[in-house]
Coordinates of C-alpha atoms in Angstrom, one line a residue:
Chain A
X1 CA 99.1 -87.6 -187.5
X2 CA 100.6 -91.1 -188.4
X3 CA 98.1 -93.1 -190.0
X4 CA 99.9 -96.5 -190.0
X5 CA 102.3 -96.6 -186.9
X6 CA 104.6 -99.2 -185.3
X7 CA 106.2 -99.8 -182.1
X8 CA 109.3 -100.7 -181.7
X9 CA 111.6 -99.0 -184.6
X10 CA 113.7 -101.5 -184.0
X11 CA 114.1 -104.4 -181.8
X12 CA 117.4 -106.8 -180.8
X13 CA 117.0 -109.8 -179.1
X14 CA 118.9 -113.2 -178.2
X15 CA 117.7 -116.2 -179.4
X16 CA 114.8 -118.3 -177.4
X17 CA 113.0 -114.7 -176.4
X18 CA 109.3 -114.1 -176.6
X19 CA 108.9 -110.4 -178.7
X20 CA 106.1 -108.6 -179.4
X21 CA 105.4 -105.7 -182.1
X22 CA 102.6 -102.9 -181.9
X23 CA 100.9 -101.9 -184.7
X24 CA 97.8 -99.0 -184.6
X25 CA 96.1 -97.3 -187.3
X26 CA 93.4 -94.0 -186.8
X27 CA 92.7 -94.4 -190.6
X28 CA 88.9 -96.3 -189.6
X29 CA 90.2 -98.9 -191.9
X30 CA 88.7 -102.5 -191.6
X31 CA 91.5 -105.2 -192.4
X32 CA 95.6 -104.9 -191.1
X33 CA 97.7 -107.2 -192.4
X34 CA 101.7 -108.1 -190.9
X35 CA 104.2 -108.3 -193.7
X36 CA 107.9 -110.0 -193.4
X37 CA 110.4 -108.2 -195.8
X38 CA 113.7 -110.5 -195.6
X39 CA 117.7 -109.6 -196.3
X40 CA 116.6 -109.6 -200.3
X41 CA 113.6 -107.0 -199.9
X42 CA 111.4 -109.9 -200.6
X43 CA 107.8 -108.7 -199.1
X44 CA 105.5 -112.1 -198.2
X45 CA 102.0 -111.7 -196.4
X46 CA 102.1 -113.4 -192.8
X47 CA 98.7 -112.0 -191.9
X48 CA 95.3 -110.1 -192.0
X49 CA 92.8 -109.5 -189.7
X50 CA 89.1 -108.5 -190.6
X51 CA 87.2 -107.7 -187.8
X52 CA 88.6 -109.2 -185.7
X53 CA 88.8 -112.4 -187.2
X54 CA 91.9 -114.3 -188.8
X55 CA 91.4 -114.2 -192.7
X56 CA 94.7 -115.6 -193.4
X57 CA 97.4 -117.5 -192.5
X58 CA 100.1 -118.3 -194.4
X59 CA 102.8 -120.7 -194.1
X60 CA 104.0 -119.3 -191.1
X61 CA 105.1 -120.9 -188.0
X62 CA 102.5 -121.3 -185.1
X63 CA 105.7 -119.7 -183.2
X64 CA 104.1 -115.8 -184.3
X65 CA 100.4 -115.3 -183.2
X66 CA 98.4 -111.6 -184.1
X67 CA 96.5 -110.4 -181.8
X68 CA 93.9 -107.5 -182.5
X69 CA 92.4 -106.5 -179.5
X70 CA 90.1 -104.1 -181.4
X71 CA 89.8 -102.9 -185.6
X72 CA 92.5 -100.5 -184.6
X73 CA 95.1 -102.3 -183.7
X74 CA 97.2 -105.5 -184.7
X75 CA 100.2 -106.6 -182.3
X76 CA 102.2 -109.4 -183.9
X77 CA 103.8 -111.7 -181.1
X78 CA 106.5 -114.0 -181.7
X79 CA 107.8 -117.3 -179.1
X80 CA 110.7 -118.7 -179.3
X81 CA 112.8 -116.5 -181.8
X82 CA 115.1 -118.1 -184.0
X83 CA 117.7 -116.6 -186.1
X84 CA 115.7 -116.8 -189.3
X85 CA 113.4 -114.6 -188.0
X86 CA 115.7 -111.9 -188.4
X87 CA 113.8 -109.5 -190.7
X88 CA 111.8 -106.0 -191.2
X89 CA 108.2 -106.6 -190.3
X90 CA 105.7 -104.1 -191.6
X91 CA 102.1 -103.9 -190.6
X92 CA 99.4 -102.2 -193.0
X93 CA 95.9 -101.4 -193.3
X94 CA 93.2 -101.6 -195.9
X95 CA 89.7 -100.1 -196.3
X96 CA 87.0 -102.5 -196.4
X97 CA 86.2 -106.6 -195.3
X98 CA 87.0 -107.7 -198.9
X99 CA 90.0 -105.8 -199.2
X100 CA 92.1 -107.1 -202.6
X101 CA 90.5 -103.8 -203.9
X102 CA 91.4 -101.3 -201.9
X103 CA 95.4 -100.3 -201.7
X104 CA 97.2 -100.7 -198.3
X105 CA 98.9 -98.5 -196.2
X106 CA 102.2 -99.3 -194.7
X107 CA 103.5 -99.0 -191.3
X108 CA 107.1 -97.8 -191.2
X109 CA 108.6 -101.2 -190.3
X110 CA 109.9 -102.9 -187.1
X111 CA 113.7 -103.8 -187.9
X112 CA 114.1 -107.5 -185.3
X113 CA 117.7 -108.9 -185.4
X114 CA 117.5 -111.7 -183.9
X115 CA 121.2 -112.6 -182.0
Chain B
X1 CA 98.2 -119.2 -208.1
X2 CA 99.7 -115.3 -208.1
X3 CA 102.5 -114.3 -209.3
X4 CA 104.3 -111.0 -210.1
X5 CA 108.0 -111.0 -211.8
X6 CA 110.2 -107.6 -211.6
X7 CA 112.7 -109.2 -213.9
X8 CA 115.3 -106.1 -213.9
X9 CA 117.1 -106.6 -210.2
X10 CA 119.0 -103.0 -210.6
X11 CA 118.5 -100.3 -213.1
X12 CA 121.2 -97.5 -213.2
X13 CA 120.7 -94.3 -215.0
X14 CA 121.6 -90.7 -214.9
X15 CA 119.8 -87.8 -213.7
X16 CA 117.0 -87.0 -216.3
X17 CA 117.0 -89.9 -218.3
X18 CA 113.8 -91.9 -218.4
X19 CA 113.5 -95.0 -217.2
X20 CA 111.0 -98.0 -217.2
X21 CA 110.4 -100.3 -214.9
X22 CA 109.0 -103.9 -216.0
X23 CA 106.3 -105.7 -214.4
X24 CA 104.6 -108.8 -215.4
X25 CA 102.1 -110.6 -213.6
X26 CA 100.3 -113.9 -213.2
X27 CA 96.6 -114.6 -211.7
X28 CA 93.3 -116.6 -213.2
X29 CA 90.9 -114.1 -211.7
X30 CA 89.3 -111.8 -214.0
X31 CA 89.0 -109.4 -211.1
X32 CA 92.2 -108.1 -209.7
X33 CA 94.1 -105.4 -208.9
X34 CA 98.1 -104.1 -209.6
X35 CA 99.9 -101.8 -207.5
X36 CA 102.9 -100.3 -207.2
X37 CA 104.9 -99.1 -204.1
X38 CA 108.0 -97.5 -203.5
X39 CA 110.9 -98.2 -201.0
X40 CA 113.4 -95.1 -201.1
X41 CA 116.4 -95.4 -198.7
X42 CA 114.6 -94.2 -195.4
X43 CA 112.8 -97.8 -195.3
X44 CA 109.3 -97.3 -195.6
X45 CA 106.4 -98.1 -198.6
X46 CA 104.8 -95.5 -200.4
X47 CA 101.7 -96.4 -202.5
X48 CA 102.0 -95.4 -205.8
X49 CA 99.0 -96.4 -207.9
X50 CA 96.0 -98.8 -208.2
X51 CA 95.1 -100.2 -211.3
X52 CA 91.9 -102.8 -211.8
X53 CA 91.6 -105.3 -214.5
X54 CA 88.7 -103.5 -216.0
X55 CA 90.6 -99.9 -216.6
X56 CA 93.2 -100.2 -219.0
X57 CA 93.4 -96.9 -219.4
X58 CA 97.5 -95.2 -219.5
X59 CA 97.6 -93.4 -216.0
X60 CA 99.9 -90.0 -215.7
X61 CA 100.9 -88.8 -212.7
X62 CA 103.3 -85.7 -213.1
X63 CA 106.7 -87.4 -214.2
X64 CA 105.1 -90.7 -213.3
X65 CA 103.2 -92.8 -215.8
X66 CA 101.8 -96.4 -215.7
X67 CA 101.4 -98.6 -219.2
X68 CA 98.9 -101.3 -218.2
X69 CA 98.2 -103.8 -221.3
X70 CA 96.3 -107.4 -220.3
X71 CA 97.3 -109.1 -223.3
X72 CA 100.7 -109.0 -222.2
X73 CA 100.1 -109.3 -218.5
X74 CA 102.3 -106.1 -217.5
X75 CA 102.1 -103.3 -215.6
X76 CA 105.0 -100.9 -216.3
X77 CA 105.9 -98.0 -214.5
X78 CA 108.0 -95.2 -216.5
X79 CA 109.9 -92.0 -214.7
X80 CA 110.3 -89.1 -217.0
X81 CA 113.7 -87.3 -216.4
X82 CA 114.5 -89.4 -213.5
X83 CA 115.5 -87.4 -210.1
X84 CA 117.8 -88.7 -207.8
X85 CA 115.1 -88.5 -205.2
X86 CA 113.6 -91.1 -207.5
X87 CA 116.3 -93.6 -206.4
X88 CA 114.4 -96.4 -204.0
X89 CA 113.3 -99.7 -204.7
X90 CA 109.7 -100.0 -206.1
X91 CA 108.0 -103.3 -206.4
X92 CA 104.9 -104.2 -208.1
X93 CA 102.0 -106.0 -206.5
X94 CA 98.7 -107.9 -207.1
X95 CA 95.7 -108.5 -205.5
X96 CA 92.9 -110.6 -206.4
X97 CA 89.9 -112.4 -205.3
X98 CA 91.2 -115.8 -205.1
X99 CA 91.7 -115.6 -201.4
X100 CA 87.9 -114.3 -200.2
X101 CA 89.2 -111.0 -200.7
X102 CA 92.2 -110.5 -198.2
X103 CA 94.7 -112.2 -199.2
X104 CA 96.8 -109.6 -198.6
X105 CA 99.2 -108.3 -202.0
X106 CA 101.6 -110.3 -204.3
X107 CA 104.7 -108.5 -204.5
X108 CA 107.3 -108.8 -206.8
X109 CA 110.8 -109.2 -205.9
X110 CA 111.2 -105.4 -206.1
X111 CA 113.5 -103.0 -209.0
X112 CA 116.5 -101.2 -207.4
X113 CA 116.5 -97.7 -209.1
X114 CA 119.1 -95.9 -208.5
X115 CA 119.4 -92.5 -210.3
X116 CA 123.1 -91.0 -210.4
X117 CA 123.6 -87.4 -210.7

């Protein structure tokens, strides 16, 4: 069974297109987080969700909204693409409502190329 | 504010050698934790190990050993006779308590290991 699982693999789009990426986990964890990893490998935090609720939100644009319609799940939508959105997007989950202790478990990534 | 520094971009060695791989990190909690993941090839992140700040304790994991020492702020990560299955990127990461407690992980910018038969 996948325990961190995203949907789509991979996803091609012009610019100006609405997206949006699935993300589930069946580990019963309590926080998911969405990471961008850019052209350089360079991993920054975009998100994390703790029941529910929006924990964090870093300087990303108000263009990408999560959406967690239950603990299980975080979708990551994104208006409006632009070119520099062009990246692999990895969703991950963490045990617990204080999570900075507990370690995170990665999706497998959701390769956007943004045309 | 956080900070981790991979300073070594690439490291190239051959088959069996050991290697080391550097991490140095920044944070003014007392409570934190280090991590490290690794990238191979195929694209996805594989936890490695959790350290906390309190447990400075050497950590041996069959060819895998972690060197955690606070007074120099690092967290390195050695391979004992290096496989070429070892070759991925592996990054270093930090999580504290700064944020409420989900401020998702600090990585750094990630070692390129590549391990040449």
């Amino acid at each position: 069974d996948t325990a961190v699982s995203q949907t789509p693999k991979y996803l091609v789009t012009q610019m100006g297109n609405d997206k949006s990426i699935k993300c589930e986990q069946n580990l019963g964890h309590d926080t998911m987080y969405w990471y961008k990893q850019d052209s350089k490998k360079f991993l920054k935090i975009m998100f994390s969700y703790n029941n529910k609720e929006l924990i964090i939100n870093e300087t990303v644009p108000n263009r990408f909204s999560p959406k967690s319609p239950d603990k299980a799940h975080l979708n990551l939508h994104i208006n409006s693409l632009e070119l520099g959105d062009s990246a692999v997007y990895f969703c991950a989950s963490s045990l617990g409502t204080s999570g900075f202790y507990n370690e995170q478990f990665f999706g497998p990534g959701t390769r956007l190329t943004v045309l | 504010a956080q900070k981790v520094t991979q300073a070594q971009t690439e490291i190239s060695v051959v088959e069996k050698e050991d290697v080391t791989l550097d991490c140095v990190y920044e944070t003014r909690d007392t409570t934190y934790y280090l991590f490290w993941y690794k990238q191979p090839p195929s694209g996805e992140l594989v936890f490695l190990i959790r350290r906390n700040s309190f447990d400075e304790q050497n950590e041996i994991s069959g060819r895998y050993s972690w060197n955690f020492q606070k007074s120099t702020s690092s967290f390195n990560f050695t391979i004992t006779a290096s496989q070429v299955v070892d070759s991925a990127v592996y990054f270093c990461a930090l999580s504290d308590s700064s944020g409420g407690g989900a401020d998702g992980l600090t990585f750094g910018k990630g070692t390129h290991l590549i391990i040449q038969p």
